[in-house]
mmCIF file of C-alpha atoms in Angstrom:
data_model
loop_
_atom_site.group_PDB
_atom_site.id
_atom_site.type_symbol
_atom_site.label_atom_id
_atom_site.label_comp_id
_atom_site.label_asym_id
_atom_site.label_seq_id
_atom_site.Cartn_x
_atom_site.Cartn_y
_atom_site.Cartn_z
ATOM 1 C CA MET A 1 -134.004 -77.184 59.459
ATOM 2 C CA THR A 2 -135.547 -73.846 60.896
ATOM 3 C CA PRO A 3 -137.095 -71.706 58.363
ATOM 4 C CA PRO A 4 -135.514 -68.221 57.999
ATOM 5 C CA ARG A 5 -136.972 -65.769 60.044
ATOM 6 C CA LYS A 6 -139.415 -63.120 58.590
ATOM 7 C CA GLY A 7 -139.088 -59.414 59.049
ATOM 8 C CA ARG A 8 -141.785 -57.330 60.356
ATOM 9 C CA GLY A 9 -145.259 -57.513 58.588
ATOM 10 C CA GLY A 10 -144.468 -61.184 57.464
ATOM 11 C CA ARG A 11 -141.890 -59.897 54.835
ATOM 12 C CA PRO A 12 -138.813 -61.993 54.255
ATOM 13 C CA ASN A 13 -135.465 -60.646 55.897
ATOM 14 C CA ASN A 14 -133.381 -59.199 53.068
ATOM 15 C CA ASN A 15 -130.331 -58.537 55.375
ATOM 16 C CA ILE A 16 -127.345 -59.296 53.119
ATOM 17 C CA ASN A 17 -125.279 -59.860 56.270
ATOM 18 C CA ASN A 18 -127.109 -63.022 57.108
ATOM 19 C CA SER A 19 -124.432 -65.721 56.870
ATOM 20 C CA GLN A 20 -126.612 -67.932 55.175
ATOM 21 C CA TYR A 21 -127.183 -65.311 52.503
ATOM 22 C CA LEU A 22 -123.511 -64.795 52.068
ATOM 23 C CA GLN A 23 -122.804 -68.395 51.887
ATOM 24 C CA GLN A 24 -125.356 -68.971 49.351
ATOM 25 C CA TYR A 25 -124.742 -65.878 46.977
ATOM 26 C CA PRO A 26 -120.774 -65.141 47.511
ATOM 27 C CA VAL A 27 -119.791 -61.541 46.568
ATOM 28 C CA GLY A 28 -117.273 -61.595 43.627
ATOM 29 C CA VAL A 29 -113.908 -59.938 44.220
ATOM 30 C CA SER A 30 -113.118 -57.056 41.384
ATOM 31 C CA ASP A 31 -109.373 -56.512 40.629
ATOM 32 C CA TYR A 32 -109.449 -52.724 40.401
ATOM 33 C CA GLU A 33 -105.779 -52.284 39.725
ATOM 34 C CA SER A 34 -106.076 -53.993 36.345
ATOM 35 C CA ASP A 35 -109.002 -51.747 35.559
ATOM 36 C CA ASN A 36 -107.429 -48.632 36.571
ATOM 37 C CA TYR A 37 -106.772 -46.357 33.497
ATOM 38 C CA TYR A 38 -103.700 -44.948 34.979
ATOM 39 C CA SER A 39 -101.859 -48.363 35.254
ATOM 40 C CA PHE A 40 -101.561 -48.163 31.446
ATOM 41 C CA PRO A 41 -97.850 -47.130 30.221
ATOM 42 C CA ASP A 42 -99.420 -44.628 27.907
ATOM 43 C CA ALA A 43 -101.344 -43.050 30.249
ATOM 44 C CA GLN A 44 -98.514 -42.562 32.701
ATOM 45 C CA GLN A 45 -96.447 -41.267 29.744
ATOM 46 C CA GLN A 46 -99.324 -38.530 29.130
ATOM 47 C CA ILE A 47 -99.416 -37.543 32.773
ATOM 48 C CA GLN A 48 -95.833 -36.907 32.769
ATOM 49 C CA GLN A 49 -95.928 -34.704 29.733
ATOM 50 C CA LEU A 50 -98.379 -32.863 31.140
ATOM 51 C CA GLN A 51 -96.571 -32.137 34.472
ATOM 52 C CA LEU A 52 -93.637 -31.173 32.441
ATOM 53 C CA GLN A 53 -95.582 -28.701 30.491
ATOM 54 C CA GLN A 54 -97.033 -27.262 33.554
ATOM 55 C CA GLN A 55 -93.639 -27.072 35.091
ATOM 56 C CA GLN A 56 -92.401 -25.189 31.875
ATOM 57 C CA LEU A 57 -95.299 -22.734 32.041
ATOM 58 C CA GLN A 58 -94.557 -21.937 35.584
ATOM 59 C CA GLN A 59 -90.815 -21.294 34.915
ATOM 60 C CA GLN A 60 -91.773 -18.994 31.936
ATOM 61 C CA GLN A 61 -94.435 -16.905 34.374
ATOM 62 C CA GLN A 62 -91.619 -16.742 37.124
ATOM 63 C CA GLN A 63 -89.341 -15.337 34.174
ATOM 64 C CA LEU A 64 -91.852 -12.806 33.129
ATOM 65 C CA GLN A 65 -92.336 -11.442 36.379
ATOM 66 C CA GLN A 66 -88.791 -11.062 36.907
ATOM 67 C CA GLN A 67 -88.320 -9.147 33.855
ATOM 68 C CA GLN A 68 -91.307 -6.827 34.682
ATOM 69 C CA SER A 69 -89.932 -6.290 38.240
ATOM 70 C CA SER A 70 -86.393 -5.587 37.044
ATOM 71 C CA ARG A 71 -87.557 -2.622 34.684
ATOM 72 C CA THR A 72 -86.735 0.489 36.675
ATOM 73 C CA ASN A 73 -88.444 3.786 36.770
ATOM 74 C CA GLU A 74 -85.645 5.435 34.609
ATOM 75 C CA ASP A 75 -86.515 2.950 31.822
ATOM 76 C CA LEU A 76 -90.283 3.808 31.981
ATOM 77 C CA ASN A 77 -89.207 7.626 32.024
ATOM 78 C CA ASN A 78 -86.988 7.006 29.008
ATOM 79 C CA ALA A 79 -89.637 5.280 27.141
ATOM 80 C CA VAL A 80 -92.391 7.938 27.669
ATOM 81 C CA LEU A 81 -89.817 11.042 26.769
ATOM 82 C CA ARG A 82 -88.698 9.211 23.690
ATOM 83 C CA ARG A 83 -92.209 9.293 22.655
ATOM 84 C CA HIS A 84 -92.071 12.948 22.467
ATOM 85 C CA ASN A 85 -88.374 13.102 21.331
ATOM 86 C CA PRO A 86 -86.676 10.417 20.017
ATOM 87 C CA GLU A 87 -83.321 12.002 20.282
ATOM 88 C CA ILE A 88 -83.100 11.514 24.100
ATOM 89 C CA ALA A 89 -80.429 9.193 25.005
ATOM 90 C CA SER A 90 -80.550 9.191 28.964
ATOM 91 C CA ILE A 91 -81.912 11.148 31.841
ATOM 92 C CA LEU A 92 -79.174 12.951 33.742
ATOM 93 C CA SER A 93 -81.548 14.357 36.510
ATOM 94 C CA LEU A 94 -85.361 15.040 37.263
ATOM 95 C CA SER A 95 -87.595 16.957 39.480
ATOM 96 C CA PRO A 96 -91.020 15.972 40.230
ATOM 97 C CA TYR A 97 -92.229 19.419 39.806
ATOM 98 C CA VAL A 98 -91.497 22.356 37.995
ATOM 99 C CA VAL A 99 -93.362 25.753 36.660
ATOM 100 C CA VAL A 100 -92.107 27.342 33.581
ATOM 101 C CA TYR A 101 -92.317 31.325 33.585
ATOM 102 C CA ALA A 102 -91.118 33.463 30.777
ATOM 103 C CA PHE A 103 -89.748 37.008 31.150
ATOM 104 C CA ASN A 104 -91.714 39.889 29.785
ATOM 105 C CA LEU A 105 -89.288 42.541 29.077
ATOM 106 C CA GLU A 106 -92.277 45.097 28.574
ATOM 107 C CA SER A 107 -93.779 44.578 32.096
ATOM 108 C CA GLN A 108 -90.196 43.636 33.464
ATOM 109 C CA GLY A 109 -92.012 40.714 35.170
ATOM 110 C CA TRP A 110 -92.155 36.782 35.309
ATOM 111 C CA GLU A 111 -95.322 35.586 33.382
ATOM 112 C CA LYS A 112 -96.577 31.984 33.523
ATOM 113 C CA THR A 113 -96.291 29.944 30.206
ATOM 114 C CA GLY A 114 -99.002 27.488 31.252
ATOM 115 C CA MET A 115 -96.828 25.067 31.546
ATOM 116 C CA GLU A 116 -95.934 22.688 34.686
ATOM 117 C CA GLY A 117 -94.960 19.118 35.443
ATOM 118 C CA SER A 118 -91.948 16.703 35.757
ATOM 119 C CA MET A 119 -88.561 18.257 34.536
ATOM 120 C CA PHE A 120 -85.963 16.085 33.021
ATOM 121 C CA VAL A 121 -82.477 17.108 32.308
ATOM 122 C CA CYS A 122 -81.596 15.053 29.299
ATOM 123 C CA GLN A 123 -78.653 13.958 27.282
ATOM 124 C CA LEU A 124 -79.414 13.731 23.664
ATOM 125 C CA VAL A 125 -77.900 11.723 20.787
ATOM 126 C CA PRO A 126 -74.343 13.600 19.619
ATOM 127 C CA GLU A 127 -74.267 15.185 16.196
ATOM 128 C CA ALA A 128 -72.055 14.666 13.275
ATOM 129 C CA TYR A 129 -68.740 15.667 14.845
ATOM 130 C CA GLY A 130 -69.342 14.289 18.327
ATOM 131 C CA GLN A 131 -70.947 17.534 19.875
ATOM 132 C CA GLU A 132 -72.445 16.581 23.085
ATOM 133 C CA ARG A 133 -75.998 17.782 23.325
ATOM 134 C CA TYR A 134 -78.273 18.497 26.544
ATOM 135 C CA SER A 135 -81.702 19.429 26.950
ATOM 136 C CA VAL A 136 -84.084 20.428 29.412
ATOM 137 C CA PHE A 137 -87.555 18.789 29.112
ATOM 138 C CA VAL A 138 -90.643 19.737 31.209
ATOM 139 C CA LEU A 139 -93.592 16.966 30.708
ATOM 140 C CA ASN A 140 -96.554 19.417 30.659
ATOM 141 C CA ARG A 141 -99.407 18.011 32.764
ATOM 142 C CA ARG A 142 -101.733 21.128 31.807
ATOM 143 C CA GLY A 143 -101.955 20.687 28.114
ATOM 144 C CA LEU A 144 -100.257 18.931 24.913
ATOM 145 C CA ASN A 145 -97.218 21.672 24.545
ATOM 146 C CA ASN A 146 -94.033 20.435 26.509
ATOM 147 C CA PHE A 147 -91.382 22.518 27.230
ATOM 148 C CA ASP A 148 -87.972 21.485 25.554
ATOM 149 C CA LEU A 149 -84.951 23.682 25.681
ATOM 150 C CA HIS A 150 -81.146 22.674 24.384
ATOM 151 C CA LEU A 151 -78.589 23.636 26.540
ATOM 152 C CA THR A 152 -75.758 25.340 24.265
ATOM 153 C CA ASP A 153 -73.582 27.514 26.514
ATOM 154 C CA GLU A 154 -72.769 28.269 30.056
ATOM 155 C CA ASN A 155 -73.612 31.983 29.636
ATOM 156 C CA ASN A 156 -77.187 31.077 28.766
ATOM 157 C CA VAL A 157 -77.774 29.755 32.263
ATOM 158 C CA GLU A 158 -78.200 31.764 35.465
ATOM 159 C CA ILE A 159 -79.006 30.559 38.870
ATOM 160 C CA THR A 160 -80.826 32.579 41.297
ATOM 161 C CA ASP A 161 -82.675 32.022 44.695
ATOM 162 C CA GLU A 162 -86.129 31.802 42.934
ATOM 163 C CA PHE A 163 -85.458 30.334 39.492
ATOM 164 C CA VAL A 164 -83.064 28.772 37.232
ATOM 165 C CA ILE A 165 -83.049 31.337 34.214
ATOM 166 C CA LEU A 166 -82.339 30.156 30.824
ATOM 167 C CA LYS A 167 -82.060 31.969 27.590
ATOM 168 C CA SER A 168 -83.009 30.248 24.420
ATOM 169 C CA ASP A 169 -80.883 30.180 21.326
ATOM 170 C CA ALA A 170 -82.098 30.683 17.827
ATOM 171 C CA LYS A 171 -83.787 27.125 16.684
ATOM 172 C CA THR A 172 -82.626 25.565 19.970
ATOM 173 C CA ALA A 173 -85.562 25.974 22.404
ATOM 174 C CA GLY A 174 -89.363 25.981 22.151
ATOM 175 C CA PHE A 175 -92.416 23.890 23.047
ATOM 176 C CA ASN A 176 -93.008 20.677 21.099
ATOM 177 C CA SER A 177 -96.627 18.654 20.970
ATOM 178 C CA ASP A 178 -97.412 15.136 19.924
ATOM 179 C CA ASP A 179 -98.484 16.494 16.657
ATOM 180 C CA ASN A 180 -94.863 17.609 15.930
ATOM 181 C CA ASN A 181 -92.021 16.542 18.049
ATOM 182 C CA ASN A 182 -89.500 18.561 16.462
ATOM 183 C CA ASN A 183 -91.643 21.971 16.516
ATOM 184 C CA ASN A 184 -89.180 24.441 18.189
ATOM 185 C CA ASN A 185 -90.966 27.734 17.822
ATOM 186 C CA ALA A 186 -89.773 29.786 20.792
ATOM 187 C CA GLU A 187 -88.375 33.436 20.135
ATOM 188 C CA ALA A 188 -84.534 33.295 20.021
ATOM 189 C CA GLY A 189 -83.129 35.166 23.111
ATOM 190 C CA LYS A 190 -86.299 34.677 24.923
ATOM 191 C CA ILE A 191 -85.525 34.132 28.774
ATOM 192 C CA TYR A 192 -87.279 31.332 30.700
ATOM 193 C CA GLY A 193 -87.462 30.722 34.454
ATOM 194 C CA LEU A 194 -87.874 27.509 35.841
ATOM 195 C CA TRP A 195 -89.434 27.390 39.223
ATOM 196 C CA ILE A 196 -88.363 24.161 40.853
ATOM 197 C CA TYR A 197 -90.207 22.635 43.859
ATOM 198 C CA SER A 198 -88.281 21.923 46.975
ATOM 199 C CA GLU A 199 -89.325 21.499 50.491
ATOM 200 C CA PRO A 200 -87.161 22.577 53.412
ATOM 201 C CA PRO A 201 -84.885 19.904 55.131
ATOM 202 C CA PRO A 202 -85.402 16.989 56.333
ATOM 203 C CA ASN A 203 -87.856 16.387 53.430
ATOM 204 C CA SER A 204 -86.757 14.124 50.438
ATOM 205 C CA THR A 205 -86.967 17.144 47.884
ATOM 206 C CA ALA A 206 -84.797 19.846 50.015
ATOM 207 C CA GLU A 207 -81.980 19.312 47.843
ATOM 208 C CA THR A 208 -83.882 19.103 44.497
ATOM 209 C CA ARG A 209 -83.508 22.561 43.263
ATOM 210 C CA LYS A 210 -79.869 22.830 44.093
ATOM 211 C CA ILE A 211 -79.153 19.385 42.449
ATOM 212 C CA ASN A 212 -80.914 20.153 39.357
ATOM 213 C CA ALA A 213 -79.625 23.701 38.953
ATOM 214 C CA GLN A 214 -76.121 22.187 39.302
ATOM 215 C CA VAL A 215 -76.588 19.700 36.899
ATOM 216 C CA ILE A 216 -78.197 22.177 34.252
ATOM 217 C CA LYS A 217 -75.449 24.390 34.679
ATOM 218 C CA GLU A 218 -72.761 21.619 33.864
ATOM 219 C CA CYS A 219 -74.524 20.343 30.979
ATOM 220 C CA ALA A 220 -74.356 23.908 29.565
ATOM 221 C CA ILE A 221 -70.750 24.063 30.072
ATOM 222 C CA HIS A 222 -70.035 20.752 28.512
ATOM 223 C CA ALA A 223 -72.260 21.560 25.686
ATOM 224 C CA GLY A 224 -70.525 24.898 24.911
ATOM 225 C CA GLN A 225 -67.176 23.181 24.993
ATOM 226 C CA SER A 226 -68.101 20.503 22.755
ATOM 227 C CA GLN A 227 -69.543 22.776 20.299
ATOM 228 C CA LEU A 228 -66.169 24.813 20.318
ATOM 229 C CA LEU A 229 -64.052 21.886 19.626
ATOM 230 C CA ALA A 230 -66.459 20.644 16.705
ATOM 231 C CA ARG A 231 -66.011 23.971 15.160
ATOM 232 C CA GLU A 232 -62.240 23.596 15.446
ATOM 233 C CA LYS A 233 -62.447 20.188 14.152
ATOM 234 C CA MET A 234 -64.468 21.445 10.979
ATOM 235 C CA ALA A 235 -62.250 24.443 10.610
ATOM 236 C CA ALA A 236 -59.004 21.986 10.495
ATOM 237 C CA GLU A 237 -60.572 19.675 8.061
ATOM 238 C CA GLN A 238 -61.613 22.431 5.596
ATOM 239 C CA HIS A 239 -58.203 23.788 5.905
ATOM 240 C CA ASN A 240 -56.602 20.503 5.237
ATOM 241 C CA GLY A 241 -59.198 19.774 2.353
ATOM 242 C CA PHE A 242 -60.710 16.729 4.154
ATOM 243 C CA GLN A 243 -64.277 15.945 2.795
ATOM 244 C CA GLN A 244 -67.145 17.183 4.998
ATOM 245 C CA PRO A 245 -69.988 15.372 5.981
ATOM 246 C CA ALA A 246 -73.226 16.234 4.414
ATOM 247 C CA GLN A 247 -74.553 19.715 5.575
ATOM 248 C CA PRO A 248 -72.497 20.123 8.850
ATOM 249 C CA PRO A 249 -74.258 22.023 11.432
ATOM 250 C CA ALA A 250 -73.702 25.706 11.014
ATOM 251 C CA PRO A 251 -71.926 27.495 14.082
ATOM 252 C CA PRO A 252 -74.630 29.728 16.226
ATOM 253 C CA PRO A 253 -74.914 33.278 14.986
ATOM 254 C CA PRO A 254 -72.700 35.770 16.795
ATOM 255 C CA PRO A 255 -74.275 37.807 19.860
ATOM 256 C CA PRO A 256 -75.624 41.252 19.098
ATOM 257 C CA PRO A 257 -73.416 44.073 19.693
ATOM 258 C CA ALA A 258 -73.313 45.146 23.305
ATOM 259 C CA ALA A 259 -74.275 48.789 24.117
ATOM 260 C CA ALA A 260 -71.712 51.053 25.239
ATOM 261 C CA GLY A 261 -70.774 49.988 28.703
ATOM 262 C CA GLY A 262 -73.162 47.258 29.264
ATOM 263 C CA ASP A 263 -73.798 43.771 28.564
ATOM 264 C CA VAL A 264 -77.018 42.973 26.636
ATOM 265 C CA LEU A 265 -77.544 39.257 28.077
ATOM 266 C CA GLY A 266 -76.017 40.240 31.413
ATOM 267 C CA ASP A 267 -78.475 43.215 31.758
ATOM 268 C CA LEU A 268 -81.523 40.828 30.788
ATOM 269 C CA PHE A 269 -80.483 38.476 33.412
ATOM 270 C CA ARG A 270 -80.267 41.264 36.025
ATOM 271 C CA ARG A 271 -83.599 42.471 35.030
ATOM 272 C CA ALA A 272 -85.036 38.990 35.187
ATOM 273 C CA GLY A 273 -83.754 38.775 38.546
ATOM 274 C CA LEU A 274 -85.149 41.943 39.454
ATOM 275 C CA GLY A 275 -88.490 40.598 37.919
ATOM 276 C CA GLN A 276 -88.825 37.961 40.710
ATOM 277 C CA GLN A 277 -90.355 40.560 42.891
ATOM 278 C CA ASN A 278 -93.276 40.998 40.694
ATOM 279 C CA LEU A 279 -94.569 37.522 41.088
#
């Protein structure tokens, strides 16, 4: 029998591929399937539960993304405005940029109030007798005070080439701040001018001033008619002896007597229109 060959340097050859070595020391076969952890029923059940939980988590994430994407800009605007005035029910119209002016009777000209920003024509929560209420709200980007004027009568609205002119009634107009959302401290009978930004056609804002002016006018008409119907209803209930709700809203005070041959409010509107030339 020939002795096994030696490696280089006289060392034995340790090559495991040697046929004689393999015959003398056979390699044992291991059953990996029986040793595999995942082959146990308990492990397979845990894996299925983890996969199910992962699928449920993915579905919840998809539903959350759909809810966030379905929230419109109107919903976001409503949420922001209600922080300042919780009585706002909905937004009827808006303009991205408006400057608020006040008419100075002494100088016969328009003066900036320091308020400008996005304007919203809003419908408010109805009053006790179902009176429709509307307001013009300007979210001021230059300070904490916002412009908030209630639309009560069509005679308090005048539309000119330059401005939408609004007259404030007592306790229906003013400036509110985050510290006091119901703080309406504008002077009764004061006249404001809303300069609504719009660009010439074919820009997207070409009709902004016209549309918002029309909506403001229509809201003032509806508010005046609704107030009139509410007063008639209150008068009928008082006449018939029905029980009245606690502290019903009082009717607005009568306008001051007009000077002979002229209309005071109409004269103020005409002066305000002429005051545009002083800008």
